[in-house]
GROMACS .gro file of C-alpha atoms in nm:
model
  278
    1UNK     CA    1  -5.919   3.233   2.942
    2UNK     CA    2  -5.971   3.390   2.603
    3UNK     CA    3  -5.703   3.385   2.335
    4UNK     CA    4  -5.423   3.636   2.360
    5UNK     CA    5  -5.507   3.958   2.182
    6UNK     CA    6  -5.294   4.103   1.909
    7UNK     CA    7  -5.070   4.394   2.012
    8UNK     CA    8  -5.182   4.743   1.915
    9UNK     CA    9  -5.021   4.904   1.612
   10UNK     CA   10  -4.837   5.154   1.833
   11UNK     CA   11  -4.619   4.867   1.958
   12UNK     CA   12  -4.398   4.895   1.655
   13UNK     CA   13  -4.265   5.239   1.741
   14UNK     CA   14  -3.947   5.354   1.905
   15UNK     CA   15  -3.877   5.187   2.244
   16UNK     CA   16  -3.813   5.530   2.392
   17UNK     CA   17  -4.160   5.655   2.305
   18UNK     CA   18  -4.404   5.599   2.590
   19UNK     CA   19  -4.692   5.362   2.522
   20UNK     CA   20  -5.041   5.411   2.650
   21UNK     CA   21  -5.054   5.221   2.982
   22UNK     CA   22  -5.266   4.907   2.974
   23UNK     CA   23  -5.538   4.880   3.239
   24UNK     CA   24  -5.446   4.862   3.607
   25UNK     CA   25  -5.084   4.763   3.571
   26UNK     CA   26  -4.827   4.847   3.837
   27UNK     CA   27  -4.455   4.828   3.765
   28UNK     CA   28  -4.235   4.761   4.066
   29UNK     CA   29  -3.884   4.865   3.973
   30UNK     CA   30  -3.559   4.993   4.121
   31UNK     CA   31  -3.241   5.169   4.026
   32UNK     CA   32  -3.018   4.889   4.151
   33UNK     CA   33  -3.052   4.525   4.243
   34UNK     CA   34  -3.063   4.390   4.596
   35UNK     CA   35  -3.308   4.644   4.741
   36UNK     CA   36  -3.597   4.400   4.788
   37UNK     CA   37  -3.797   4.469   4.473
   38UNK     CA   38  -3.913   4.111   4.419
   39UNK     CA   39  -3.981   4.071   4.791
   40UNK     CA   40  -4.206   4.378   4.776
   41UNK     CA   41  -4.381   4.260   4.456
   42UNK     CA   42  -4.464   3.915   4.595
   43UNK     CA   43  -4.575   4.026   4.941
   44UNK     CA   44  -4.770   4.323   4.805
   45UNK     CA   45  -4.957   4.081   4.578
   46UNK     CA   46  -5.032   3.856   4.877
   47UNK     CA   47  -5.161   4.151   5.079
   48UNK     CA   48  -5.386   4.264   4.795
   49UNK     CA   49  -5.513   3.911   4.733
   50UNK     CA   50  -5.599   3.883   5.102
   51UNK     CA   51  -5.811   4.196   5.060
   52UNK     CA   52  -6.012   4.033   4.782
   53UNK     CA   53  -5.828   4.148   4.470
   54UNK     CA   54  -5.757   3.923   4.173
   55UNK     CA   55  -5.384   3.976   4.135
   56UNK     CA   56  -5.124   3.842   3.896
   57UNK     CA   57  -4.751   3.901   3.925
   58UNK     CA   58  -4.555   3.877   3.603
   59UNK     CA   59  -4.182   3.823   3.637
   60UNK     CA   60  -4.066   4.087   3.390
   61UNK     CA   61  -3.698   4.043   3.474
   62UNK     CA   62  -3.649   3.831   3.165
   63UNK     CA   63  -3.274   3.788   3.201
   64UNK     CA   64  -3.235   3.726   3.576
   65UNK     CA   65  -3.575   3.611   3.696
   66UNK     CA   66  -3.597   3.504   4.060
   67UNK     CA   67  -3.963   3.530   4.156
   68UNK     CA   68  -3.980   3.150   4.148
   69UNK     CA   69  -3.705   3.133   4.411
   70UNK     CA   70  -3.880   3.379   4.643
   71UNK     CA   71  -4.205   3.182   4.616
   72UNK     CA   72  -4.043   2.836   4.626
   73UNK     CA   73  -4.208   2.738   4.298
   74UNK     CA   74  -4.083   2.497   4.036
   75UNK     CA   75  -4.280   2.576   3.721
   76UNK     CA   76  -4.294   2.325   3.437
   77UNK     CA   77  -4.404   2.594   3.194
   78UNK     CA   78  -4.264   2.948   3.187
   79UNK     CA   79  -4.298   3.268   2.990
   80UNK     CA   80  -4.025   3.138   2.762
   81UNK     CA   81  -4.252   2.852   2.652
   82UNK     CA   82  -4.532   3.098   2.576
   83UNK     CA   83  -4.301   3.326   2.381
   84UNK     CA   84  -4.174   3.035   2.171
   85UNK     CA   85  -4.521   2.892   2.110
   86UNK     CA   86  -4.460   2.571   2.305
   87UNK     CA   87  -4.743   2.646   2.547
   88UNK     CA   88  -5.055   2.859   2.575
   89UNK     CA   89  -5.065   3.157   2.806
   90UNK     CA   90  -5.317   3.002   3.043
   91UNK     CA   91  -5.096   2.695   3.082
   92UNK     CA   92  -4.810   2.906   3.219
   93UNK     CA   93  -5.014   3.082   3.488
   94UNK     CA   94  -4.988   2.912   3.826
   95UNK     CA   95  -5.119   2.980   4.174
   96UNK     CA   96  -4.876   3.122   4.427
   97UNK     CA   97  -4.885   3.042   4.800
   98UNK     CA   98  -5.030   3.385   4.885
   99UNK     CA   99  -5.352   3.338   4.689
  100UNK     CA  100  -5.245   3.527   4.377
  101UNK     CA  101  -5.143   3.414   4.030
  102UNK     CA  102  -4.795   3.427   3.881
  103UNK     CA  103  -4.641   3.406   3.538
  104UNK     CA  104  -4.277   3.311   3.583
  105UNK     CA  105  -4.007   3.394   3.333
  106UNK     CA  106  -3.744   3.130   3.400
  107UNK     CA  107  -3.388   3.251   3.459
  108UNK     CA  108  -3.117   3.285   3.197
  109UNK     CA  109  -3.340   3.397   2.909
  110UNK     CA  110  -3.046   3.566   2.739
  111UNK     CA  111  -3.229   3.607   2.410
  112UNK     CA  112  -3.482   3.827   2.591
  113UNK     CA  113  -3.231   4.055   2.760
  114UNK     CA  114  -3.247   4.294   2.461
  115UNK     CA  115  -3.559   4.468   2.334
  116UNK     CA  116  -3.589   4.333   1.982
  117UNK     CA  117  -3.912   4.381   1.782
  118UNK     CA  118  -3.993   4.015   1.853
  119UNK     CA  119  -3.954   4.055   2.231
  120UNK     CA  120  -4.158   4.373   2.218
  121UNK     CA  121  -4.441   4.206   2.026
  122UNK     CA  122  -4.438   3.895   2.245
  123UNK     CA  123  -4.454   4.102   2.561
  124UNK     CA  124  -4.745   4.307   2.435
  125UNK     CA  125  -4.938   3.995   2.330
  126UNK     CA  126  -4.893   3.853   2.679
  127UNK     CA  127  -5.001   4.173   2.852
  128UNK     CA  128  -5.310   4.217   2.638
  129UNK     CA  129  -5.405   3.859   2.715
  130UNK     CA  130  -5.357   3.899   3.091
  131UNK     CA  131  -5.498   4.236   3.188
  132UNK     CA  132  -5.870   4.173   3.124
  133UNK     CA  133  -5.871   3.879   3.366
  134UNK     CA  134  -5.731   4.046   3.679
  135UNK     CA  135  -5.805   4.345   3.898
  136UNK     CA  136  -5.438   4.435   3.889
  137UNK     CA  137  -5.122   4.305   3.721
  138UNK     CA  138  -4.793   4.367   3.901
  139UNK     CA  139  -4.481   4.371   3.685
  140UNK     CA  140  -4.173   4.269   3.882
  141UNK     CA  141  -3.921   4.432   3.651
  142UNK     CA  142  -3.546   4.406   3.636
  143UNK     CA  143  -3.332   4.671   3.803
  144UNK     CA  144  -3.177   4.963   3.620
  145UNK     CA  145  -3.260   5.138   3.296
  146UNK     CA  146  -3.207   4.880   3.024
  147UNK     CA  147  -3.440   4.899   2.724
  148UNK     CA  148  -3.627   4.585   2.834
  149UNK     CA  149  -3.688   4.727   3.183
  150UNK     CA  150  -3.801   5.063   3.049
  151UNK     CA  151  -4.034   4.897   2.800
  152UNK     CA  152  -4.196   4.690   3.076
  153UNK     CA  153  -4.238   5.000   3.291
  154UNK     CA  154  -4.391   5.190   3.000
  155UNK     CA  155  -4.685   4.949   3.005
  156UNK     CA  156  -4.778   5.040   3.362
  157UNK     CA  157  -5.029   5.300   3.470
  158UNK     CA  158  -4.839   5.342   3.798
  159UNK     CA  159  -4.472   5.298   3.891
  160UNK     CA  160  -4.343   5.199   4.234
  161UNK     CA  161  -3.971   5.263   4.271
  162UNK     CA  162  -3.820   5.061   4.556
  163UNK     CA  163  -3.508   5.199   4.722
  164UNK     CA  164  -3.319   5.163   5.048
  165UNK     CA  165  -3.164   5.446   5.254
  166UNK     CA  166  -2.816   5.358   5.122
  167UNK     CA  167  -2.654   5.635   4.911
  168UNK     CA  168  -2.591   5.402   4.614
  169UNK     CA  169  -2.955   5.294   4.606
  170UNK     CA  170  -3.081   5.652   4.626
  171UNK     CA  171  -2.841   5.768   4.355
  172UNK     CA  172  -2.961   5.493   4.122
  173UNK     CA  173  -3.325   5.560   4.215
  174UNK     CA  174  -3.276   5.925   4.117
  175UNK     CA  175  -3.120   5.820   3.785
  176UNK     CA  176  -3.411   5.585   3.716
  177UNK     CA  177  -3.671   5.849   3.796
  178UNK     CA  178  -3.490   6.100   3.575
  179UNK     CA  179  -3.504   5.857   3.280
  180UNK     CA  180  -3.870   5.773   3.339
  181UNK     CA  181  -3.955   6.142   3.337
  182UNK     CA  182  -3.746   6.213   3.028
  183UNK     CA  183  -3.839   5.913   2.815
  184UNK     CA  184  -4.188   5.826   2.933
  185UNK     CA  185  -4.306   6.174   3.031
  186UNK     CA  186  -4.403   6.052   3.378
  187UNK     CA  187  -4.532   6.332   3.600
  188UNK     CA  188  -4.581   6.119   3.912
  189UNK     CA  189  -4.352   5.852   4.055
  190UNK     CA  190  -4.432   5.657   4.370
  191UNK     CA  191  -4.156   5.566   4.614
  192UNK     CA  192  -4.127   5.281   4.864
  193UNK     CA  193  -3.832   5.292   5.103
  194UNK     CA  194  -3.727   4.948   5.221
  195UNK     CA  195  -3.512   4.857   5.522
  196UNK     CA  196  -3.561   5.182   5.709
  197UNK     CA  197  -3.407   5.216   6.056
  198UNK     CA  198  -3.636   5.479   6.205
  199UNK     CA  199  -3.995   5.593   6.168
  200UNK     CA  200  -4.009   5.883   5.925
  201UNK     CA  201  -3.687   5.798   5.736
  202UNK     CA  202  -3.871   5.728   5.412
  203UNK     CA  203  -4.065   6.053   5.413
  204UNK     CA  204  -3.744   6.248   5.480
  205UNK     CA  205  -3.569   6.067   5.193
  206UNK     CA  206  -3.861   6.135   4.960
  207UNK     CA  207  -3.847   6.506   5.049
  208UNK     CA  208  -3.473   6.516   4.977
  209UNK     CA  209  -3.516   6.342   4.641
  210UNK     CA  210  -3.802   6.575   4.554
  211UNK     CA  211  -3.576   6.876   4.617
  212UNK     CA  212  -3.308   6.734   4.387
  213UNK     CA  213  -3.566   6.663   4.115
  214UNK     CA  214  -3.710   7.013   4.146
  215UNK     CA  215  -3.365   7.156   4.093
  216UNK     CA  216  -3.227   6.938   3.816
  217UNK     CA  217  -3.514   6.766   3.630
  218UNK     CA  218  -3.757   6.953   3.408
  219UNK     CA  219  -4.060   6.817   3.226
  220UNK     CA  220  -4.201   6.905   2.884
  221UNK     CA  221  -4.503   7.063   3.051
  222UNK     CA  222  -4.292   7.271   3.283
  223UNK     CA  223  -4.466   7.119   3.583
  224UNK     CA  224  -4.247   6.967   3.855
  225UNK     CA  225  -4.214   6.591   3.888
  226UNK     CA  226  -4.422   6.471   4.180
  227UNK     CA  227  -4.272   6.209   4.410
  228UNK     CA  228  -4.528   6.032   4.628
  229UNK     CA  229  -4.410   5.858   4.942
  230UNK     CA  230  -4.610   5.534   4.954
  231UNK     CA  231  -4.459   5.402   5.273
  232UNK     CA  232  -4.162   5.257   5.457
  233UNK     CA  233  -4.083   4.892   5.516
  234UNK     CA  234  -3.873   4.876   5.833
  235UNK     CA  235  -3.557   4.671   5.868
  236UNK     CA  236  -3.691   4.354   6.024
  237UNK     CA  237  -3.515   4.021   6.102
  238UNK     CA  238  -3.836   3.845   6.003
  239UNK     CA  239  -3.775   3.942   5.640
  240UNK     CA  240  -3.445   3.756   5.619
  241UNK     CA  241  -3.596   3.455   5.794
  242UNK     CA  242  -3.883   3.439   5.546
  243UNK     CA  243  -3.655   3.488   5.245
  244UNK     CA  244  -3.415   3.217   5.360
  245UNK     CA  245  -3.709   2.979   5.407
  246UNK     CA  246  -3.846   3.083   5.067
  247UNK     CA  247  -4.174   3.185   5.226
  248UNK     CA  248  -4.392   3.491   5.191
  249UNK     CA  249  -4.348   3.716   5.493
  250UNK     CA  250  -4.723   3.778   5.506
  251UNK     CA  251  -4.780   3.407   5.551
  252UNK     CA  252  -4.481   3.318   5.769
  253UNK     CA  253  -4.495   3.614   6.009
  254UNK     CA  254  -4.801   3.828   5.931
  255UNK     CA  255  -4.769   4.025   6.256
  256UNK     CA  256  -4.410   4.134   6.199
  257UNK     CA  257  -4.340   4.508   6.150
  258UNK     CA  258  -4.242   4.463   5.784
  259UNK     CA  259  -4.552   4.255   5.708
  260UNK     CA  260  -4.778   4.516   5.867
  261UNK     CA  261  -4.606   4.787   5.661
  262UNK     CA  262  -4.670   4.594   5.339
  263UNK     CA  263  -5.035   4.551   5.434
  264UNK     CA  264  -5.058   4.930   5.472
  265UNK     CA  265  -4.885   4.970   5.135
  266UNK     CA  266  -5.149   4.746   4.975
  267UNK     CA  267  -5.425   4.979   5.095
  268UNK     CA  268  -5.248   5.281   4.946
  269UNK     CA  269  -5.187   5.103   4.615
  270UNK     CA  270  -5.554   5.007   4.591
  271UNK     CA  271  -5.653   5.367   4.650
  272UNK     CA  272  -5.400   5.484   4.391
  273UNK     CA  273  -5.530   5.267   4.108
  274UNK     CA  274  -5.894   5.291   4.210
  275UNK     CA  275  -5.953   4.932   4.315
  276UNK     CA  276  -6.257   4.841   4.521
  277UNK     CA  277  -6.227   4.598   4.810
  278UNK     CA  278  -6.472   4.309   4.788
   0.00000   0.00000   0.00000
């Protein structure tokens, strides 16, 4: 792997100002924790890798990283070591069970829970070093609208917001979308509804959220925000079993309803970012 590139000059601006998205980068985010965001990131990566894509998942939840737990990995070198100069970027990238690459953050990185100029520069260096080597980079961000989360999302060409049908999750998803539209001038947000009870729930929820956005959220261009329903992941006992075993659902129970839904999501994501299947 080539040396990490220097960040562009625009990196020194205000955190609220949107940056030009880097390559084919997808941010998977959510309004609140506990909705299955990391589960979606990891299994989506496995589904895309199975379809021939070179995928890397970066654990962008710098304060409360848990991608290593989901994947049952025990990394010797993490993003923290790269940030501090103790290791090279290529040394921190490891192979995940699903055939994709991961760059793990390591939990409890308190010094990276705020977006300082140093964190901003480090993050951009890492991203510029990663993107040329993969078909797609998935950012598994933290939940909510902290400055670190919003900065990570600003680097993505596409945003997947994961929510569940629960009122608290939908309220926080709406708040997140509103901020992304206001701060990053996003015109299109893609929605994945996890843990649905019935076929069609996610599309109905997306329609309801779209109506609220049309009524209360305006853009600088005057055009309405466009919510795109990317798919539902049904409530499925297989998900809990895989999580408790620290296994990828697509490997443990590839024929389960939730695994099939994620495979369908992978196809839509590939179409969205213009990836070709090998």
